[in-house]
Short mmCIF file of C-alpha atoms and ligand atoms in Angstrom, two decimals:
data_model
loop_
_atom_site.label_atom_id
_atom_site.label_comp_id
_atom_site.label_asym_id
_atom_site.label_seq_id
_atom_site.Cartn_x
_atom_site.Cartn_y
_atom_site.Cartn_z
CA MET A 1 25.45 43.65 -41.31
CA ASP A 2 29.17 43.36 -40.62
CA ILE A 3 30.74 40.16 -39.48
CA PHE A 4 31.21 41.39 -35.91
CA LYS A 5 27.48 42.09 -35.45
CA SER A 6 26.40 38.78 -36.91
CA VAL A 7 28.75 36.91 -34.54
CA LEU A 8 27.21 38.81 -31.64
CA LEU A 9 23.71 38.00 -32.88
CA PHE A 10 24.64 34.36 -33.31
CA GLN A 11 25.95 34.28 -29.73
CA LEU A 12 22.76 35.90 -28.46
CA VAL A 13 20.66 33.25 -30.21
CA LEU A 14 22.89 30.54 -28.75
CA TYR A 15 22.49 32.11 -25.31
CA LEU A 16 18.67 32.20 -25.63
CA ILE A 17 18.54 28.58 -26.76
CA SER A 18 20.76 27.39 -23.94
CA THR A 19 18.72 29.32 -21.35
CA ALA A 20 15.54 27.74 -22.65
CA LEU A 21 17.12 24.29 -22.44
CA ALA A 22 18.44 24.95 -18.94
CA GLN A 23 15.00 26.06 -17.78
CA ASN A 24 13.53 22.81 -19.01
CA SER A 25 16.27 20.58 -17.67
CA SER A 26 15.20 20.90 -14.03
CA CYS A 27 14.87 17.15 -13.92
CA SER A 28 15.91 15.79 -10.57
CA TYR A 29 17.08 12.30 -9.84
CA LYS A 30 18.92 10.23 -7.28
CA GLU A 31 22.02 8.56 -8.69
CA PHE A 32 23.43 5.12 -7.87
CA PRO A 33 26.95 4.88 -9.38
CA GLY A 34 28.08 1.35 -10.20
CA TYR A 35 24.56 -0.13 -10.13
CA GLY A 36 22.31 -1.39 -12.89
CA ILE A 37 18.58 -2.07 -12.73
CA ASP A 38 17.84 -5.62 -13.90
CA GLY A 39 15.15 -5.90 -16.58
CA SER A 40 12.09 -3.62 -16.66
CA ASP A 41 13.29 -2.12 -19.96
CA ILE A 42 10.88 0.07 -21.86
CA GLY A 43 13.35 1.42 -24.38
CA GLY A 44 16.94 2.47 -25.00
CA VAL A 45 17.93 5.95 -26.22
CA PRO A 46 21.51 7.02 -27.07
CA GLY A 47 22.59 9.84 -24.77
CA ARG A 48 24.94 11.22 -22.20
CA THR A 49 24.38 10.53 -18.47
CA THR A 50 22.92 14.01 -18.14
CA ASP A 51 20.28 13.30 -20.82
CA CYS A 52 18.75 10.24 -19.18
CA CYS A 53 16.58 12.02 -16.60
CA ALA A 54 14.71 14.20 -19.10
CA LEU A 55 14.33 11.29 -21.53
CA CYS A 56 12.78 9.27 -18.73
CA GLN A 57 10.33 12.00 -17.68
CA LYS A 58 9.02 12.17 -21.24
CA ASN A 59 7.84 8.58 -21.03
CA PRO A 60 4.74 8.17 -18.85
CA TYR A 61 5.85 4.72 -17.63
CA CYS A 62 9.49 5.57 -16.92
CA VAL A 63 10.57 5.92 -13.28
CA ALA A 64 14.29 5.19 -13.53
CA TYR A 65 17.16 4.56 -15.93
CA THR A 66 20.41 2.73 -16.23
CA TRP A 67 23.18 4.39 -18.24
CA GLU A 68 25.87 2.30 -19.90
CA PRO A 69 29.02 3.83 -21.39
CA TYR A 70 29.32 1.98 -24.71
CA ASP A 71 28.92 3.63 -28.15
CA GLY A 72 29.05 7.09 -26.63
CA GLY A 73 26.46 6.19 -24.02
CA MET A 74 23.03 4.65 -23.78
CA CYS A 75 20.10 5.53 -21.50
CA TRP A 76 18.05 2.41 -20.75
CA LEU A 77 14.63 3.61 -19.60
CA LYS A 78 13.03 1.52 -16.85
CA ASN A 79 9.46 1.18 -15.62
CA ASP A 80 10.70 0.05 -12.22
CA THR A 81 13.41 0.97 -9.73
CA GLY A 82 14.43 -2.55 -8.84
CA PRO A 83 15.90 -5.02 -8.45
CA MET A 84 19.30 -3.31 -8.65
CA SER A 85 22.64 -5.06 -8.69
CA LYS A 86 26.33 -4.10 -8.97
CA ASP A 87 27.26 -3.85 -12.62
CA SER A 88 30.59 -5.17 -13.90
CA ILE A 89 30.75 -2.62 -16.75
CA SER A 90 32.85 0.24 -15.41
CA GLY A 91 31.01 3.59 -15.54
CA THR A 92 27.51 2.16 -15.40
CA LEU A 93 25.11 4.06 -13.19
CA SER A 94 21.41 4.17 -12.42
CA GLY A 95 19.06 6.97 -11.45
CA PHE A 96 15.62 7.19 -9.86
CA VAL A 97 13.81 10.03 -11.59
CA SER A 98 11.53 12.54 -9.89
CA PRO A 99 8.11 12.44 -11.51
CA GLY A 100 7.21 14.62 -14.46
CA PRO A 101 3.70 16.15 -14.70
CA LYS A 102 2.15 12.92 -16.05
CA GLN A 103 3.72 10.92 -13.25
CA THR A 104 2.74 13.14 -10.30
CA TYR A 105 0.24 11.97 -7.70
CA SER A 106 -2.39 14.29 -6.25
CA LEU A 107 -5.04 13.78 -3.59
CA ILE A 108 -8.45 12.53 -4.75
CA LYS A 109 -9.95 11.40 -1.42
CA LYS A 110 -9.26 11.92 2.25
CA TYR A 111 -11.04 9.84 4.90
CA ALA A 112 -10.70 11.46 8.34
CA ALA A 113 -12.56 12.85 11.36
CA PRO A 114 -15.10 14.33 11.74
CA ASN A 115 -16.84 12.59 8.81
CA PHE A 116 -14.77 9.48 8.22
CA PHE A 117 -17.72 7.11 8.66
CA ASP A 118 -19.91 8.92 6.09
CA ASP A 119 -17.93 7.07 3.40
CA TRP A 120 -18.11 3.54 4.86
CA TRP A 121 -20.78 0.92 5.32
CA PHE A 122 -20.96 -1.86 7.89
CA ASP A 123 -20.79 -5.27 6.31
CA THR A 124 -22.92 -7.74 8.29
CA ARG A 125 -23.57 -10.24 5.52
CA ASP A 126 -23.45 -13.97 6.15
CA GLY A 127 -20.19 -15.39 5.03
CA LYS A 128 -18.29 -12.15 5.64
CA ALA A 129 -17.74 -12.82 9.36
CA PHE A 130 -14.37 -14.38 10.10
CA GLY A 131 -13.58 -16.88 12.90
CA PHE A 132 -15.04 -15.76 16.20
CA ALA A 133 -15.94 -12.24 15.03
CA SER A 134 -19.57 -11.21 15.00
CA ASN A 135 -19.86 -8.30 12.57
CA ALA A 136 -21.59 -5.34 14.21
CA ASP A 137 -24.11 -3.31 12.22
CA ASN A 138 -24.00 0.49 12.11
CA LYS A 139 -26.42 1.07 14.98
CA THR A 140 -24.86 -1.50 17.30
CA ALA A 141 -21.37 -0.26 16.56
CA TRP A 142 -22.28 3.35 17.46
CA ASP A 143 -24.53 2.47 20.44
CA LYS A 144 -21.84 0.27 22.00
CA GLY A 145 -19.01 2.70 21.23
CA LEU A 146 -17.17 0.29 18.92
CA VAL A 147 -16.61 3.15 16.46
CA GLY A 148 -16.29 6.88 16.99
CA TYR A 149 -14.01 9.90 17.03
CA GLN A 150 -11.40 10.53 19.73
CA ASN A 151 -9.47 13.80 19.81
CA GLY A 152 -9.82 14.25 16.08
CA LYS A 153 -8.87 10.64 15.28
CA VAL A 154 -10.94 7.72 14.10
CA TYR A 155 -11.52 4.88 16.57
CA ILE A 156 -12.50 1.37 15.42
CA GLY A 157 -12.57 -1.15 18.26
CA VAL A 158 -14.35 -4.27 19.51
CA ASP A 159 -16.64 -5.23 22.39
CA HIS A 160 -14.44 -5.21 25.50
CA THR A 161 -17.12 -5.32 28.21
CA THR A 162 -19.08 -8.52 27.58
CA THR A 163 -18.30 -12.09 28.61
CA ILE A 164 -19.61 -14.35 25.84
CA PRO A 165 -21.63 -17.29 27.21
CA ASN A 166 -21.10 -20.78 25.79
CA ASN A 167 -24.43 -20.77 23.99
CA THR A 168 -23.56 -17.66 21.95
CA TRP A 169 -21.10 -17.40 19.06
CA GLY A 170 -18.91 -14.42 18.40
CA ARG A 171 -17.54 -11.21 19.92
CA LEU A 172 -18.84 -8.00 18.33
CA SER A 173 -16.48 -6.27 15.91
CA PRO A 174 -17.26 -3.92 13.00
CA ARG A 175 -16.20 -4.77 9.46
CA ILE A 176 -16.40 -1.55 7.43
CA SER A 177 -16.02 -1.05 3.67
CA SER A 178 -15.65 2.12 1.63
CA LEU A 179 -18.44 3.36 -0.63
CA GLN A 180 -15.75 4.14 -3.22
CA LEU A 181 -14.40 1.46 -5.53
CA TYR A 182 -10.80 1.66 -6.74
CA ASN A 183 -8.90 0.21 -9.64
CA ALA A 184 -5.52 1.88 -9.02
CA GLY A 185 -4.07 4.54 -6.74
CA PHE A 186 -1.67 5.40 -4.01
CA PHE A 187 -3.13 4.68 -0.56
CA VAL A 188 -1.70 6.15 2.64
CA LEU A 189 -3.04 5.05 6.03
CA SER A 190 -1.60 7.05 8.92
CA LEU A 191 -2.40 5.56 12.30
CA ASP A 192 -1.37 5.76 15.96
CA HIS A 193 -2.47 2.32 17.05
CA VAL A 194 -3.19 -1.12 15.61
CA PRO A 195 -5.38 -3.70 17.38
CA VAL A 196 -3.56 -5.86 19.91
CA GLY A 197 -4.95 -8.28 22.44
CA PRO A 198 -4.40 -11.40 24.50
CA TYR A 199 -1.91 -13.97 23.23
CA ALA A 200 -2.53 -17.68 22.99
CA ASN A 201 0.14 -19.98 24.36
CA GLY A 202 -0.51 -22.97 22.20
CA SER A 203 -0.64 -24.62 18.90
CA GLY A 204 0.22 -22.39 15.95
CA TRP A 205 -1.30 -19.39 14.32
CA HIS A 206 -4.85 -20.73 14.30
CA SER A 207 -4.82 -19.96 18.02
CA SER A 208 -3.99 -16.28 17.52
CA PRO A 209 -6.97 -14.36 18.88
CA VAL A 210 -6.65 -11.01 17.10
CA TRP A 211 -6.45 -10.70 13.28
CA SER A 212 -6.50 -7.16 11.93
CA MET A 213 -6.75 -6.14 8.32
CA PHE A 214 -6.65 -3.21 5.97
CA MET A 215 -7.50 -4.69 2.60
CA MET A 216 -9.42 -4.28 -0.63
CA THR A 217 -11.88 -6.71 -2.12
CA GLY A 218 -15.29 -6.87 -3.83
CA ASP A 219 -18.55 -8.75 -3.73
CA GLN A 220 -17.53 -11.16 -6.51
CA ALA A 221 -14.72 -13.70 -6.31
CA SER A 222 -13.56 -12.22 -9.64
CA ASN A 223 -12.79 -8.92 -7.85
CA GLY A 224 -10.00 -10.73 -6.01
CA GLU A 225 -8.49 -9.42 -2.80
CA PHE A 226 -5.35 -7.62 -1.79
CA ASP A 227 -4.36 -7.20 1.85
CA PHE A 228 -2.29 -4.02 2.32
CA TYR A 229 -1.91 -4.88 6.00
CA LYS A 230 -2.74 -8.10 7.73
CA ALA A 231 -1.43 -9.15 11.11
CA HIS A 232 -2.15 -11.66 13.84
CA ASN A 233 -0.83 -11.53 17.35
CA PRO A 234 1.65 -12.20 18.83
CA VAL A 235 3.59 -11.77 15.57
CA ASP A 236 5.00 -8.24 15.22
CA VAL A 237 5.19 -8.15 11.42
CA ALA A 238 2.73 -6.51 9.05
CA ASN A 239 1.98 -8.80 6.09
CA SER A 240 0.71 -8.13 2.61
CA MET A 241 -0.99 -10.70 0.40
CA ILE A 242 -2.56 -11.10 -3.01
CA TYR A 243 -5.45 -13.57 -3.39
CA ASN A 244 -5.51 -15.23 -6.75
CA ASN A 245 -8.98 -16.70 -7.10
CA ASP A 246 -8.45 -18.22 -10.54
CA GLU A 247 -5.00 -19.45 -11.53
CA ALA A 248 -6.23 -20.67 -14.93
CA LEU A 249 -7.51 -17.18 -15.73
CA TYR A 250 -4.95 -14.93 -14.05
CA GLY A 251 -1.75 -17.00 -14.05
CA LYS A 252 0.26 -18.09 -11.05
CA CYS A 253 1.01 -14.54 -9.83
CA SER A 254 4.04 -15.73 -7.89
CA LEU A 255 7.25 -13.79 -8.39
CA PRO A 256 9.84 -15.03 -10.85
CA TRP A 257 12.70 -13.98 -8.53
CA ASP A 258 13.61 -14.20 -4.87
CA PRO A 259 11.39 -11.45 -3.39
CA LYS A 260 14.11 -10.52 -0.89
CA LYS A 261 16.07 -9.11 -3.80
CA TYR A 262 13.72 -6.17 -4.21
CA ALA A 263 11.51 -6.08 -1.12
CA ASN A 264 12.71 -5.54 2.44
CA ILE A 265 10.84 -8.43 4.02
CA SER A 266 11.38 -10.83 6.88
CA GLY A 267 9.93 -13.77 4.98
CA TRP A 268 7.36 -14.93 2.49
CA ALA A 269 4.91 -17.76 1.97
CA ASP A 270 2.46 -19.25 -0.50
CA ASN A 271 4.69 -18.84 -3.57
CA GLU A 272 5.39 -15.20 -2.65
CA LEU A 273 1.68 -14.43 -2.70
CA MET A 274 2.20 -13.37 0.93
CA GLN A 275 5.17 -11.25 1.99
CA GLU A 276 6.05 -10.46 5.60
CA GLY A 277 7.29 -7.01 6.52
CA PRO A 278 10.21 -6.33 8.88
CA HIS A 279 9.82 -7.04 12.59
CA GLY A 280 8.37 -4.17 14.59
CA THR A 281 5.90 -3.11 11.91
CA SER A 282 2.86 -4.39 13.82
CA ASP A 283 1.49 -5.40 17.22
CA VAL A 284 2.92 -4.05 20.49
CA PRO A 285 6.21 -2.62 19.09
CA PHE A 286 4.34 -0.57 16.47
CA ASN A 287 2.03 0.91 19.13
CA LYS A 288 4.92 1.57 21.53
CA ALA A 289 6.55 3.66 18.80
CA GLY A 290 3.34 5.71 18.59
CA GLY A 291 2.23 4.16 15.29
CA GLY A 292 3.25 4.92 11.74
CA VAL A 293 2.13 4.77 8.14
CA TYR A 294 1.05 1.84 5.98
CA ALA A 295 1.06 2.74 2.30
CA ALA A 296 0.53 1.02 -1.02
CA GLN A 297 1.09 2.06 -4.61
CA TRP A 298 -1.14 0.22 -7.06
CA VAL A 299 -0.29 0.86 -10.71
CA HIS A 300 -3.03 -1.17 -12.31
CA GLY A 301 -1.16 -2.68 -15.25
CA SER A 302 2.17 -2.97 -13.51
CA PHE A 303 2.55 -3.66 -9.79
CA ILE A 304 1.48 -3.18 -6.20
CA LYS A 305 4.14 -2.04 -3.74
CA VAL A 306 3.59 -1.83 0.00
CA TRP A 307 5.53 0.12 2.66
CA TYR A 308 5.31 -0.13 6.46
CA PHE A 309 6.83 2.89 8.20
CA VAL A 310 7.16 3.04 11.99
CA LYS A 311 7.53 6.37 13.81
CA PRO A 312 9.81 8.29 13.77
CA ASN A 313 10.95 6.97 10.37
CA ILE A 314 8.17 8.45 8.25
CA PRO A 315 8.97 9.83 4.75
CA ALA A 316 9.30 13.61 4.66
CA ASP A 317 6.54 14.05 2.09
CA ILE A 318 4.08 12.37 4.49
CA LEU A 319 5.24 14.40 7.52
CA ASN A 320 4.92 17.72 5.73
CA GLU A 321 1.61 16.72 4.09
CA ASN A 322 3.06 17.24 0.63
CA PRO A 323 0.04 17.26 -1.71
CA ASN A 324 2.11 15.31 -4.27
CA PRO A 325 3.97 12.58 -2.35
CA ASN A 326 6.41 10.55 -4.42
CA PRO A 327 6.78 6.89 -3.46
CA GLY A 328 9.61 6.74 -5.99
CA THR A 329 11.84 8.29 -3.31
CA TRP A 330 10.80 5.88 -0.58
CA GLY A 331 13.31 3.18 -1.33
CA THR A 332 12.85 -0.56 -1.10
CA PRO A 333 9.23 -1.54 -0.41
CA ASN A 334 8.13 -4.06 2.23
CA GLY A 335 5.93 -5.97 -0.19
CA TYR A 336 6.07 -6.21 -3.97
CA TYR A 337 3.72 -7.87 -6.46
CA VAL A 338 4.46 -7.64 -10.18
CA PHE A 339 1.86 -7.99 -12.92
CA GLY A 340 2.78 -9.08 -16.42
CA ASP A 341 3.19 -12.37 -18.22
CA ASN A 342 2.97 -14.36 -15.00
CA CYS A 343 0.02 -12.47 -13.54
CA ASN A 344 -2.92 -10.76 -15.23
CA PRO A 345 -3.38 -7.36 -13.54
CA GLU A 346 -7.14 -8.00 -13.38
CA VAL A 347 -6.45 -10.47 -10.57
CA VAL A 348 -7.58 -7.54 -8.38
CA ASN A 349 -10.03 -5.00 -9.78
CA ASN A 350 -12.74 -2.49 -8.79
CA ASN A 351 -12.46 -3.08 -5.07
CA TYR A 352 -13.75 -1.33 -1.99
CA LEU A 353 -11.38 -0.76 0.93
CA VAL A 354 -11.98 -2.73 4.13
CA LEU A 355 -10.96 -2.23 7.75
CA TYR A 356 -11.66 -5.20 9.96
CA ILE A 357 -10.69 -6.75 13.28
CA ALA A 358 -11.38 -10.48 13.12
CA PHE A 359 -10.80 -13.19 15.72
CA CYS A 360 -9.30 -16.71 15.55
CA ASN A 361 -8.54 -17.84 12.00
CA PRO A 362 -10.89 -20.77 11.33
CA PRO A 363 -11.06 -23.55 12.30
CA VAL A 364 -11.46 -21.82 15.66
CA THR A 365 -9.52 -23.77 18.30
CA GLN A 366 -10.94 -24.36 21.77
CA GLU A 367 -8.04 -22.37 23.24
CA CYS A 368 -8.79 -19.37 21.02
CA GLN A 369 -12.52 -19.58 21.75
CA ASP A 370 -11.88 -19.66 25.52
CA ILE A 371 -9.66 -16.59 25.25
CA MET A 372 -12.31 -14.79 23.19
CA ARG A 373 -15.23 -15.55 25.51
CA ASN A 374 -13.65 -14.58 28.82
CA ASN A 375 -11.89 -11.58 30.37
CA PRO A 376 -13.41 -8.96 28.05
CA SER A 377 -11.10 -6.27 29.44
CA ASN A 378 -8.28 -8.07 27.59
CA PHE A 379 -9.74 -6.47 24.44
CA GLN A 380 -9.43 -2.87 25.59
CA ASP A 381 -6.43 -2.36 23.28
CA THR A 382 -8.00 -4.17 20.34
CA TYR A 383 -8.61 -1.06 18.23
CA PHE A 384 -7.41 1.01 15.31
CA LEU A 385 -6.76 4.71 15.95
CA ILE A 386 -6.50 6.38 12.56
CA ASP A 387 -5.27 9.89 11.64
CA TYR A 388 -6.40 9.62 8.06
CA LEU A 389 -6.55 7.46 5.00
CA LYS A 390 -5.65 9.34 1.81
CA VAL A 391 -5.95 8.20 -1.79
CA PHE A 392 -3.80 9.80 -4.50
CA CYS A 393 -4.00 9.39 -8.26
CA ARG A 394 -2.06 10.41 -11.37
CA PRO A 395 -3.43 12.16 -14.48
CA GLY A 396 -5.16 9.70 -16.80
CA GLU A 397 -5.14 6.86 -14.27
CA ASN A 398 -8.54 5.30 -13.50
CA CYS A 399 -8.25 5.18 -9.69
CA TRP A 400 -11.77 5.86 -8.39
CA SER A 401 -13.59 3.47 -10.71
CA GLY A 402 -17.09 3.37 -9.23
CA ASN A 403 -19.39 3.68 -6.23
CA TYR A 404 -20.73 0.80 -4.17
CA THR A 405 -24.51 0.52 -4.00
CA LEU A 406 -25.83 -0.70 -0.68
CA SER A 407 -28.78 -2.58 -2.19
CA GLY A 408 -26.67 -5.73 -2.33
CA GLN A 409 -26.36 -5.78 1.46
C1 LIG B 1 10.19 24.55 -22.12
O1 LIG B 1 8.94 24.26 -21.47
C2 LIG B 1 7.93 25.18 -21.83
C3 LIG B 1 6.69 24.87 -20.97
O2 LIG B 1 6.70 23.58 -20.46
C4 LIG B 1 7.64 25.06 -23.32
O3 LIG B 1 6.63 25.98 -23.68
C5 LIG B 1 8.91 25.38 -24.09
O4 LIG B 1 8.70 25.18 -25.47
C6 LIG B 1 10.05 24.48 -23.63
N1 LIG B 1 11.29 24.89 -24.26
C7 LIG B 1 12.14 24.04 -24.79
C8 LIG B 1 13.38 24.63 -25.38
O5 LIG B 1 11.96 22.83 -24.80
C1 LIG B 2 -25.20 5.02 11.58
O1 LIG B 2 -25.50 5.36 12.91
C2 LIG B 2 -25.23 6.72 13.23
C3 LIG B 2 -25.41 6.91 14.72
O2 LIG B 2 -26.59 6.33 15.16
C4 LIG B 2 -26.14 7.62 12.41
O3 LIG B 2 -25.85 8.98 12.68
C5 LIG B 2 -25.90 7.32 10.94
O4 LIG B 2 -26.80 8.04 10.15
C6 LIG B 2 -26.05 5.86 10.63
N1 LIG B 2 -25.62 5.60 9.28
C7 LIG B 2 -26.31 4.82 8.47
C8 LIG B 2 -25.73 4.66 7.10
O5 LIG B 2 -27.33 4.28 8.78
C1 LIG B 3 -18.01 -23.33 28.64
O1 LIG B 3 -17.29 -24.32 27.91
C2 LIG B 3 -15.99 -24.57 28.41
C3 LIG B 3 -15.27 -25.49 27.42
O2 LIG B 3 -16.08 -26.55 27.03
C4 LIG B 3 -16.08 -25.15 29.79
O3 LIG B 3 -14.79 -25.37 30.32
C5 LIG B 3 -16.82 -24.15 30.70
O4 LIG B 3 -17.03 -24.70 31.97
C6 LIG B 3 -18.16 -23.76 30.08
N1 LIG B 3 -18.73 -22.68 30.85
C7 LIG B 3 -19.94 -22.70 31.34
C8 LIG B 3 -20.36 -21.48 32.13
O5 LIG B 3 -20.70 -23.62 31.18
C1 LIG B 4 -0.25 -18.27 28.80
O1 LIG B 4 0.81 -18.49 29.72
C2 LIG B 4 0.94 -17.46 30.69
C3 LIG B 4 2.17 -17.73 31.53
O2 LIG B 4 2.62 -19.04 31.40
C4 LIG B 4 -0.33 -17.41 31.55
O3 LIG B 4 -0.23 -16.37 32.49
C5 LIG B 4 -1.52 -17.14 30.64
O4 LIG B 4 -2.72 -17.18 31.37
C6 LIG B 4 -1.58 -18.17 29.51
N1 LIG B 4 -2.62 -17.77 28.58
C7 LIG B 4 -3.54 -18.61 28.15
C8 LIG B 4 -4.51 -18.02 27.18
O5 LIG B 4 -3.61 -19.76 28.47
C1 LIG B 5 14.72 -3.02 6.13
O1 LIG B 5 13.83 -2.63 7.16
C2 LIG B 5 14.44 -2.55 8.43
C3 LIG B 5 13.36 -2.28 9.47
O2 LIG B 5 12.49 -1.25 9.06
C4 LIG B 5 15.51 -1.45 8.40
O3 LIG B 5 16.15 -1.38 9.67
C5 LIG B 5 16.52 -1.78 7.34
O4 LIG B 5 17.45 -0.74 7.22
C6 LIG B 5 15.83 -1.99 5.99
N1 LIG B 5 16.80 -2.46 5.01
C7 LIG B 5 16.85 -1.97 3.79
C8 LIG B 5 17.87 -2.59 2.89
O5 LIG B 5 16.13 -1.09 3.39
C1 LIG B 6 7.59 -3.06 -17.48
O1 LIG B 6 7.51 -3.21 -18.86
C2 LIG B 6 7.62 -4.55 -19.28
C3 LIG B 6 7.78 -4.57 -20.77
O2 LIG B 6 6.78 -3.77 -21.37
C4 LIG B 6 6.41 -5.32 -18.79
O3 LIG B 6 6.45 -6.67 -19.18
C5 LIG B 6 6.39 -5.27 -17.26
O4 LIG B 6 5.23 -5.86 -16.74
C6 LIG B 6 6.47 -3.83 -16.78
N1 LIG B 6 6.73 -3.87 -15.35
C7 LIG B 6 6.25 -2.98 -14.51
C8 LIG B 6 6.67 -3.16 -13.09
O5 LIG B 6 5.53 -2.06 -14.88
C1 LIG B 7 -19.56 8.41 -7.34
O1 LIG B 7 -20.63 9.19 -6.82
C2 LIG B 7 -20.39 10.60 -6.81
C3 LIG B 7 -21.59 11.29 -6.18
O2 LIG B 7 -21.82 10.78 -4.94
C4 LIG B 7 -20.14 11.09 -8.22
O3 LIG B 7 -19.82 12.45 -8.19
C5 LIG B 7 -19.00 10.34 -8.85
O4 LIG B 7 -18.85 10.68 -10.19
C6 LIG B 7 -19.22 8.82 -8.77
N1 LIG B 7 -18.01 8.19 -9.21
C7 LIG B 7 -18.00 7.14 -10.03
C8 LIG B 7 -16.65 6.66 -10.43
O5 LIG B 7 -18.98 6.57 -10.39
#
């Protein structure tokens, strides 16, 4: 073979190799020049800026990177996208990486009309009623029209026709729980309407008549509880909260940093165990906007993140029913709970989902009780109207962990 031919051959081989590399480098990311992600390091690999994305996708826990320019460049792989801060080292940049195959969510369960209620049971057990709510059983709920389907949507409301006499306790309201137990997952609740109702004038939040919840919990205290959405009128913020039933076992579970640094919240309480979403994410303003989407990403060993989206600001991958939505592109969450040294991830485990409209956080004040007993038509708007609740999972993740057996009821 003469020299000319072998050079040509060599170039052909080079061309084939580079095409193969280019085909596999379709790694997409969103870049943040000048910013570094604090902490969350799961490894450092020498490389150019353009190498970081693919290096990240190869690691099942990597969702982002920070590149620093020293020693020819270093990709710091990150298992979290925040908190980010301006970096003083010139040339530093960060990227949020689109998920590789091992990081991609797909649908495992959709709860919607016309068979939404086939997957839920009505919890009427003593001790599960809250405040002035009287938990309706399946038959009562259907007979009285407290649950049903309306124009292809799921309706969950409360008794709004009965005046409650002084010798009777409680206004009827269903508390429903899913037959499926979860230990991780990505939960998306799309709804047009959250329960609203009469306001109390007096004396603090114990007087608030309407308390609505979308949460997960279990029969045992050791299952813990996480509220994806909790609200009480007249406050127009959606709240999230983690219940730590055993500090000695699970750790404090409060956040080591100011939660406002990495969650877009209007406030927090109880050592950051409760975080309040932005104003407008619940109550009358949410309904006036036509509703929205409450979503939560639960990565069992790592974190729970919560987002509250109000129409029309819904992520594109929800609007177009993308079968593989990517919360990594959704930006700053509205609630953020990190597991690790300070919090054993088993603080919540193997839980059913719960939808519930409760009344008057105990101790029930006389004012709240009076509001609840009288003027039943004030509770006409005390209902959820749900498009769907979807659960997504990633390969190898144990999301749907079991089935609830009704014998315990
Ligand atoms: C590119 O990806 C394909 C399939 O994922 C794989 O078979 C192939 O070996 C990869 N090529 C290179 C150069 O990494
Ligand atoms: C609940 O009630 C509805 C309507 O009466 C009925 O169709 C359904 O089978 C009941 N479900 C259970 C679990 O009893
Ligand atoms: C019910 O109790 C309230 C508060 O004690 C009282 O004001 C009201 O008159 C009572 N209603 C009836 C019908 O007895
Ligand atoms: C609260 O105050 C408003 C106006 O002052 C009044 O119309 C309403 O009846 C009061 N509500 C209650 C529950 O006392
Ligand atoms: C926080 O949320 C509010 C209300 O949804 C929004 O207007 C604002 O742009 C958000 N801020 C950030 C930093 O994401
Ligand atoms: C990220 O990885 C670190 C180190 O392994 C770990 O301590 C931390 O809990 C992880 N954080 C998240 C959000 O996964
Ligand atoms: C739950 O029950 C269904 C059948 O109803 C079964 O196919 C599934 O494997 C069960 N899942 C778990 C996690 O036990």
